[in-house]
Amino acid sequence: MVRVQTEDFDIGAEINALTDGRTDIGALVTFTGLVRDMNEGRVTLMELEHYPGMTEKELVRIEQEAHQRWPLQASLIIHRIGRLLPGDNIVLVITASAHRQAAFEAASFLMDYLKTSAPFWKKEIRDGKARWVEVRERDNAAMKKWFSQS
Amino acid sequence: MVRVQTEDFDIGAEINALTDGRTDIGALVTFTGLVRDMNEGRVTLMELEHYPGMTEKELVRIEQEAHQRWPLQASLIIHRIGRLLPGDNIVLVITASAHRQAAFEAASFLMDYLKTSAPFWKKEIRDGKARWVEVRERDNAAMKKWFSQS
Amino acid sequence: MKLLYFARVKESTGVAEEEVMLPRNVTTVAGVVEWLKTRGEGYTHAFADLAIIRCAVDQQHGDLDTPIAGASEIAFFPPVTGG
Amino acid sequence: MKLLYFARVKESTGVAEEEVMLPRNVTTVAGVVEWLKTRGEGYTHAFADLAIIRCAVDQQHGDLDTPIAGASEIAFFPPVTGG
């Protein structure tokens, strides 16, 4: 399941919705990305732009790819858009599987893939000036890893 | 922080306690282990025994090891003991860091280390009979990985 | 053809989206870019460094060689930075 | 010396913990095990296969060679299965 929303998310509630009444899940991993107040300067505001329509399609594609690679029983991707403050949640990924390795790897894969493929762009007010966040080379490297292994 | 307890834990509340008022955390990973109703047979009950005193010491040692290896801003290990039913939470690990790779790796490391080192023993009622859970060779292999890499 | 621009590219072109009639000899994304660069300073600036331009044709990632025949929507944007 | 047994080992020995006076020539965990095996069928059974026995001396993981001088507590248990 994927969602793009301006509102915050409640991690506990999302976990409960995914696991409620189920007794086949052995391992559940969540990743939450948050706005940091320091990123090569003091950050006071983050604004997240996205490509409506394509974003949702990309997230669904990414999620399907994870389900093809690992035996997942459930998964969830939520990405926020709009104005965010330091300490605010940006993104939530949840993966559930019978065993922990699949849940860990799939969550890590989803984040690496999302970072390099889903059409979101971050602008920060950093040291008082608006700046587009630059791509980190390590994010590209993290993504390539998944394709050289297989 | 480590806790050994019979009561359930509330993942959302634990995350909030760790992150509340902080604006320096960029990545937060949680791992939850749950009782599965199938484990080489139908499981109806799990009983967790532990070594009071040593368990807590081991968990603290494991947590310290993770903090030495990765730049973690916060971490938490909760392990339940006593009687558990299918679907119940067993263990919670939370790691927080500025970047996602550290949070993912540390959480995975904590689980691998805990599985092979913390003095807990699981007994299951499986297909109507009480059986001690056997060690999985892949758990030992997962642990060794962390020591051959470095 | 509907063209969309996001983030830094949008700031350079000055528009978020526009309907355009592309010349018939434009058959790939590269052709669209070349044509756009003739439309004024904002576009020239937006597409000055193609190393930092990404594109999508009908909401699927493409590149300069992607054919545009039959497409209804082309988007240009910087490398993505979500997550 | 306080001895503790857990899980399957405890089920074999029939006790969770006991205070014992070890002979003076017992200086390592291996010596403790040899001495325990003379104490009856439950112990013999508990320590029949040392490949599946783990131990801790004063709540720290040890092995058969670990010296016990000065220790106040030795525990025997199967490989751990938490998490």
XYZ file of C-alpha atoms in Angstrom:
466
model
C 0.000 0.000 0.000
C 1.298 3.487 -0.794
C 0.108 6.926 0.302
C 1.268 10.457 -0.496
C -0.120 12.955 1.990
C 0.420 16.299 3.657
C -0.737 15.057 7.085
C 1.558 13.390 9.583
C 1.360 9.627 10.099
C 1.043 7.584 13.305
C 3.570 4.745 13.143
C 1.915 2.723 15.917
C -1.498 2.968 14.248
C -0.049 1.974 10.862
C 1.691 -1.060 12.390
C -1.530 -2.109 14.117
C -3.513 -1.772 10.891
C -0.996 -4.018 9.147
C -0.692 -6.704 11.809
C -4.112 -6.692 13.480
C -5.612 -10.166 13.713
C -2.645 -11.772 11.929
C -0.565 -14.536 13.486
C 1.687 -15.366 10.530
C 4.059 -12.379 10.771
C 7.351 -13.082 12.525
C 9.290 -9.921 11.745
C 8.250 -6.342 11.198
C 10.609 -3.526 10.257
C 9.761 0.165 10.102
C 11.888 2.950 8.712
C 11.019 6.553 9.463
C 12.814 9.469 7.842
C 12.671 12.778 9.715
C 13.639 16.392 9.015
C 16.986 17.177 10.664
C 17.751 20.685 11.877
C 21.311 20.409 10.543
C 22.201 19.498 6.950
C 25.344 21.367 5.902
C 23.779 24.353 7.667
C 20.899 25.165 10.008
C 17.604 23.995 8.544
C 14.441 25.805 9.644
C 11.949 24.584 7.030
C 11.643 21.879 4.402
C 9.281 21.983 1.473
C 8.545 18.799 -0.442
C 7.423 19.007 -4.047
C 6.297 15.966 -6.033
C 4.885 14.868 -9.384
C 1.239 13.968 -8.695
C 0.263 10.799 -10.489
C 3.765 9.637 -11.304
C 4.774 9.596 -7.640
C 2.060 7.112 -6.718
C 2.855 4.953 -9.771
C 6.543 4.884 -8.902
C 5.861 3.964 -5.276
C 3.566 1.123 -6.359
C 6.219 -0.109 -8.817
C 8.906 0.020 -6.122
C 6.694 -1.836 -3.676
C 5.903 -4.535 -6.263
C 9.604 -4.953 -6.972
C 10.240 -5.552 -3.246
C 7.460 -8.162 -3.131
C 9.031 -9.938 -6.095
C 12.418 -10.057 -4.380
C 11.386 -11.002 -0.839
C 8.545 -13.068 0.684
C 6.707 -10.124 2.260
C 3.380 -10.590 4.005
C 2.610 -6.880 4.099
C 4.185 -3.545 3.292
C 3.418 0.147 3.436
C 5.005 3.299 2.055
C 3.811 6.731 3.193
C 5.537 9.884 1.945
C 4.602 13.346 3.074
C 4.583 16.453 0.866
C 4.309 20.174 1.586
C 5.899 22.145 4.417
C 7.733 20.319 7.167
C 9.656 21.491 10.225
C 12.749 19.994 11.885
C 11.697 16.896 13.827
C 8.742 16.230 11.499
C 8.253 12.827 9.874
C 8.938 12.715 6.127
C 8.597 9.098 5.102
C 7.498 5.772 6.581
C 8.268 2.326 5.204
C 6.955 -0.848 6.865
C 7.766 -4.406 5.834
C 6.457 -7.616 7.393
C 7.718 -11.134 6.765
C 8.027 -14.512 8.429
C 11.758 -13.940 9.027
C 13.821 -10.914 9.893
C 16.320 -10.902 7.044
C 13.613 -10.442 4.406
C 11.944 -7.662 6.416
C 15.241 -5.800 6.988
C 16.474 -6.129 3.420
C 13.150 -5.193 1.849
C 12.806 -2.058 4.016
C 16.345 -0.998 3.171
C 15.753 -1.694 -0.531
C 12.502 0.288 -0.542
C 14.242 3.316 0.945
C 17.231 3.107 -1.425
C 14.938 2.712 -4.412
C 12.540 5.449 -3.329
C 15.419 7.897 -2.770
C 16.707 7.483 -6.316
C 13.483 6.924 -8.235
C 10.333 8.441 -6.695
C 9.727 11.971 -8.033
C 10.052 14.077 -4.893
C 12.204 17.179 -4.493
C 13.227 18.767 -1.226
C 13.846 22.448 -0.770
C 15.260 23.613 2.536
C 15.456 26.978 4.196
C 19.073 26.592 5.263
C 20.973 29.365 7.042
C 18.086 31.629 6.051
C 18.263 30.859 2.312
C 16.069 28.600 0.182
C 18.150 25.813 -1.385
C 17.249 22.688 -3.314
C 18.649 19.612 -1.629
C 21.416 18.036 -3.742
C 21.555 14.351 -4.596
C 24.014 12.407 -2.472
C 26.362 10.142 -4.399
C 26.043 7.555 -1.619
C 22.308 7.304 -2.359
C 23.055 6.338 -5.962
C 25.691 3.884 -4.784
C 23.250 2.356 -2.277
C 20.754 1.805 -5.078
C 23.249 0.230 -7.494
C 24.203 -2.338 -4.872
C 20.782 -4.023 -5.195
C 21.235 -4.554 -8.893
C 24.843 -5.748 -8.913
C 24.118 -8.396 -6.268
C 21.487 -10.184 -8.308
C 18.280 1.489 27.054
C 17.296 -2.132 27.668
C 14.248 -3.666 29.321
C 13.181 -7.238 30.054
C 9.492 -7.453 30.860
C 6.425 -9.685 30.824
C 4.095 -6.874 29.658
C 3.551 -5.990 26.023
C 5.174 -2.868 24.572
C 3.671 -0.005 22.568
C 5.947 0.674 19.603
C 4.467 4.099 18.871
C 4.874 5.214 22.483
C 8.465 3.934 22.594
C 9.335 5.808 19.390
C 7.784 8.997 20.755
C 9.715 8.681 24.014
C 12.950 8.354 22.030
C 12.372 11.159 19.536
C 10.236 13.637 21.468
C 11.621 17.171 21.315
C 14.622 16.088 19.215
C 15.370 17.578 15.822
C 18.716 15.891 15.132
C 17.424 12.417 14.193
C 17.175 11.769 10.461
C 16.504 8.033 10.429
C 14.707 5.710 12.813
C 14.460 1.954 12.385
C 12.357 -0.410 14.468
C 12.418 -4.173 14.432
C 9.611 -6.128 16.062
C 9.723 -9.895 16.456
C 6.365 -11.635 16.854
C 5.148 -15.138 17.712
C 4.167 -16.966 14.517
C 1.438 -19.590 14.577
C 3.489 -21.840 12.281
C 7.071 -22.929 12.980
C 7.625 -26.435 11.637
C 4.197 -27.214 13.097
C 1.200 -25.396 14.577
C 2.253 -23.212 17.499
C -0.345 -22.426 20.145
C 1.829 -21.066 22.962
C 5.353 -19.793 23.494
C 7.112 -19.608 26.828
C 10.230 -17.509 27.200
C 12.737 -18.343 29.909
C 15.756 -16.154 30.655
C 18.723 -15.753 33.005
C 17.805 -12.806 35.252
C 20.784 -10.526 35.760
C 22.876 -11.891 32.935
C 20.191 -11.101 30.350
C 20.207 -7.419 31.179
C 24.029 -7.328 31.240
C 24.225 -9.002 27.847
C 21.672 -6.635 26.327
C 23.579 -3.618 27.667
C 26.836 -5.047 26.279
C 25.229 -5.664 22.881
C 23.787 -2.163 22.806
C 27.153 -0.630 23.713
C 28.815 -2.618 20.938
C 26.312 -1.179 18.435
C 27.022 2.361 19.658
C 30.739 1.773 19.169
C 30.213 0.606 15.601
C 27.655 3.154 14.390
C 26.926 6.819 15.190
C 23.612 6.192 16.967
C 21.705 9.004 18.634
C 19.388 6.677 20.538
C 18.580 3.012 20.866
C 16.232 0.727 22.742
C 15.969 -3.013 23.259
C 12.867 -4.524 24.887
C 12.540 -8.308 25.236
C 9.492 -9.977 26.705
C 9.549 -13.083 28.898
C 6.843 -15.484 30.107
C 3.871 -16.820 28.196
C 3.083 -15.474 24.736
C 0.446 -16.324 22.147
C 0.650 -16.317 18.337
C 0.573 -12.709 17.142
C 2.113 -11.408 20.379
C 5.164 -9.172 20.330
C 8.406 -10.806 21.536
C 11.153 -8.266 21.009
C 11.556 -4.632 19.978
C 14.734 -2.959 18.788
C 14.854 0.735 17.899
C 17.838 2.606 16.468
C 18.062 6.295 15.616
C 20.787 8.013 13.637
C 21.397 10.990 11.379
C 21.451 8.700 8.319
C 19.566 5.602 7.327
C 22.424 3.182 6.694
C 23.646 3.387 10.289
C 20.131 2.943 11.676
C 19.403 -0.074 9.429
C 22.723 -1.783 10.030
C 22.697 -1.226 13.783
C 19.161 -2.609 14.147
C 20.057 -5.671 12.098
C 23.267 -6.139 14.090
C 21.427 -5.835 17.422
C 18.968 -8.538 16.394
C 21.669 -10.881 15.065
C 23.767 -10.394 18.189
C 20.825 -10.725 20.580
C 19.692 -13.946 18.875
C 23.057 -15.639 19.402
C 24.154 -14.131 22.696
C 21.366 -12.974 25.048
C 20.348 -15.763 27.451
C 16.746 -16.398 26.421
C 15.220 -19.777 25.644
C 11.951 -20.366 23.825
C 9.695 -23.302 24.435
C 6.726 -23.778 22.125
C 3.589 -25.827 22.387
C 3.780 -27.140 18.835
C 1.266 -29.624 17.467
C 0.140 -30.106 21.050
C 3.598 -30.955 22.448
C 6.047 -28.805 24.406
C 9.321 -28.435 22.487
C 12.395 -26.284 23.023
C 13.072 -24.158 19.983
C 16.259 -25.250 18.210
C 19.018 -22.875 17.175
C 18.950 -22.033 13.475
C 22.274 -22.307 11.704
C 21.407 -19.202 9.690
C 21.277 -17.200 12.948
C 24.871 -18.181 13.726
C 25.890 -17.381 10.158
C 24.156 -13.975 10.368
C 26.139 -13.199 13.512
C 29.518 -14.252 12.108
C 29.026 -11.905 9.149
C 29.448 -8.863 11.435
C 32.815 -10.062 12.657
C 34.307 -11.125 9.332
C 33.476 -7.778 7.702
C 35.450 -5.668 10.125
C 1.748 17.606 -25.956
C 1.645 18.457 -22.263
C 4.989 19.452 -20.778
C 5.612 19.583 -17.029
C 8.520 21.057 -15.083
C 9.415 20.459 -11.455
C 11.671 21.932 -8.801
C 14.735 23.833 -10.106
C 13.685 23.229 -13.730
C 10.301 24.802 -13.055
C 11.969 27.799 -11.415
C 14.058 28.305 -14.583
C 11.281 27.872 -17.140
C 8.933 29.936 -15.009
C 5.987 27.622 -15.696
C 4.800 24.411 -14.041
C 3.120 23.009 -17.123
C 2.126 24.011 -20.652
C 0.441 22.593 -23.752
C 2.711 22.777 -26.802
C 2.583 21.816 -30.485
C 5.915 20.133 -31.204
C 7.416 20.310 -34.722
C 6.934 17.044 -36.622
C 10.652 16.304 -36.788
C 10.823 16.091 -32.978
C 10.672 12.360 -32.189
C 12.679 11.883 -28.998
C 13.115 13.582 -25.632
C 16.426 15.003 -26.932
C 14.494 16.674 -29.733
C 12.047 18.181 -27.271
C 14.934 19.595 -25.255
C 16.600 21.111 -28.343
C 13.309 22.687 -29.369
C 12.655 24.027 -25.853
C 16.093 25.672 -25.772
C 15.013 27.899 -28.685
C 12.117 29.284 -26.651
C 13.971 31.854 -24.566
C 16.413 32.438 -21.792
C 14.503 30.588 -19.072
C 14.499 27.376 -21.124
C 18.113 27.799 -22.226
C 19.072 28.130 -18.581
C 16.883 25.231 -17.473
C 18.481 22.847 -19.971
C 22.035 24.248 -19.939
C 23.436 21.215 -18.084
C 21.711 18.026 -19.195
C 23.689 15.988 -16.651
C 21.331 17.297 -13.972
C 18.109 16.907 -15.976
C 15.879 13.848 -15.651
C 12.716 13.194 -17.623
C 9.587 11.061 -17.641
C 7.425 10.204 -20.637
C 3.832 9.488 -19.668
C 4.921 9.277 -16.019
C 7.647 6.696 -16.619
C 11.336 7.453 -16.246
C 12.998 8.012 -19.614
C 16.182 9.482 -21.045
C 17.209 11.660 -23.995
C 16.747 8.751 -26.410
C 13.215 7.889 -25.300
C 10.787 8.164 -28.250
C 7.827 10.438 -27.706
C 5.501 9.043 -30.381
C 2.032 8.601 -28.922
C 2.993 10.169 -25.606
C 0.652 12.702 -24.046
C 2.857 14.025 -21.228
C 6.575 14.726 -20.848
C 8.090 15.951 -17.583
C 11.515 17.460 -16.894
C 13.042 17.663 -13.446
C 16.298 17.502 -11.457
C 17.505 14.221 -9.916
C 15.001 13.256 -7.229
C 15.712 13.903 -3.543
C 12.801 12.387 -1.615
C 12.868 9.862 1.222
C 29.741 -21.991 44.449
C 26.284 -21.260 43.087
C 25.319 -23.343 40.057
C 22.392 -22.437 37.801
C 20.695 -24.449 35.068
C 18.342 -23.213 32.389
C 15.902 -24.602 29.844
C 16.615 -28.177 28.705
C 19.603 -28.451 31.060
C 17.411 -27.520 34.021
C 14.832 -30.104 32.981
C 17.561 -32.780 33.008
C 19.217 -31.843 36.300
C 15.833 -31.312 37.899
C 16.985 -28.196 39.754
C 17.150 -24.532 38.745
C 20.001 -23.679 41.093
C 22.044 -25.123 43.913
C 24.925 -24.246 46.248
C 27.784 -26.728 45.960
C 31.222 -27.262 47.477
C 33.513 -28.084 44.578
C 36.569 -30.320 45.141
C 39.795 -28.274 45.254
C 41.204 -29.853 42.089
C 38.306 -28.425 40.046
C 39.702 -25.246 38.452
C 37.865 -24.855 35.137
C 34.351 -25.186 33.785
C 35.353 -28.538 32.264
C 36.244 -29.731 35.771
C 32.864 -28.632 37.089
C 31.128 -30.570 34.322
C 33.151 -33.734 35.038
C 32.324 -33.458 38.718
C 28.618 -32.843 38.028
C 28.431 -35.963 35.833
C 29.295 -38.070 38.904
C 26.237 -36.784 40.727
C 23.563 -38.974 39.177
C 21.580 -39.798 36.094
C 19.984 -36.354 35.623
C 23.403 -34.696 35.478
C 24.889 -37.417 33.266
C 22.021 -36.879 30.865
C 22.221 -33.082 31.027
C 25.910 -33.097 30.107
C 25.938 -36.091 27.746
C 26.464 -33.928 24.653
C 28.717 -30.977 25.409
C 28.252 -29.635 21.875
C 24.859 -28.338 22.946
C 25.932 -26.966 26.336
C 26.832 -23.317 26.859
C 28.057 -21.788 30.110
C 28.510 -18.467 31.838
C 30.885 -17.690 34.702
C 29.678 -14.793 36.839
C 27.122 -13.961 34.139
C 29.653 -13.738 31.322
C 29.790 -16.226 28.461
C 32.554 -18.764 28.963
C 33.651 -22.138 27.641
C 35.035 -25.391 29.023
C 38.479 -23.832 29.497
C 37.254 -20.828 31.466
C 38.907 -20.750 34.927
C 36.540 -20.621 37.888
C 38.901 -19.223 40.506
C 37.158 -16.437 42.400
C 33.865 -16.964 40.615
C 30.677 -17.028 42.644
C 28.191 -18.251 40.018
C 28.361 -20.689 37.120
C 25.424 -21.283 34.778
C 24.811 -24.065 32.249
C 22.289 -23.814 29.445
C 21.573 -24.784 25.839
C 22.430 -22.444 22.947
C 20.223 -19.365 23.302
C 17.071 -18.915 21.212
C 15.693 -15.471 22.063
C 14.818 -12.635 19.743
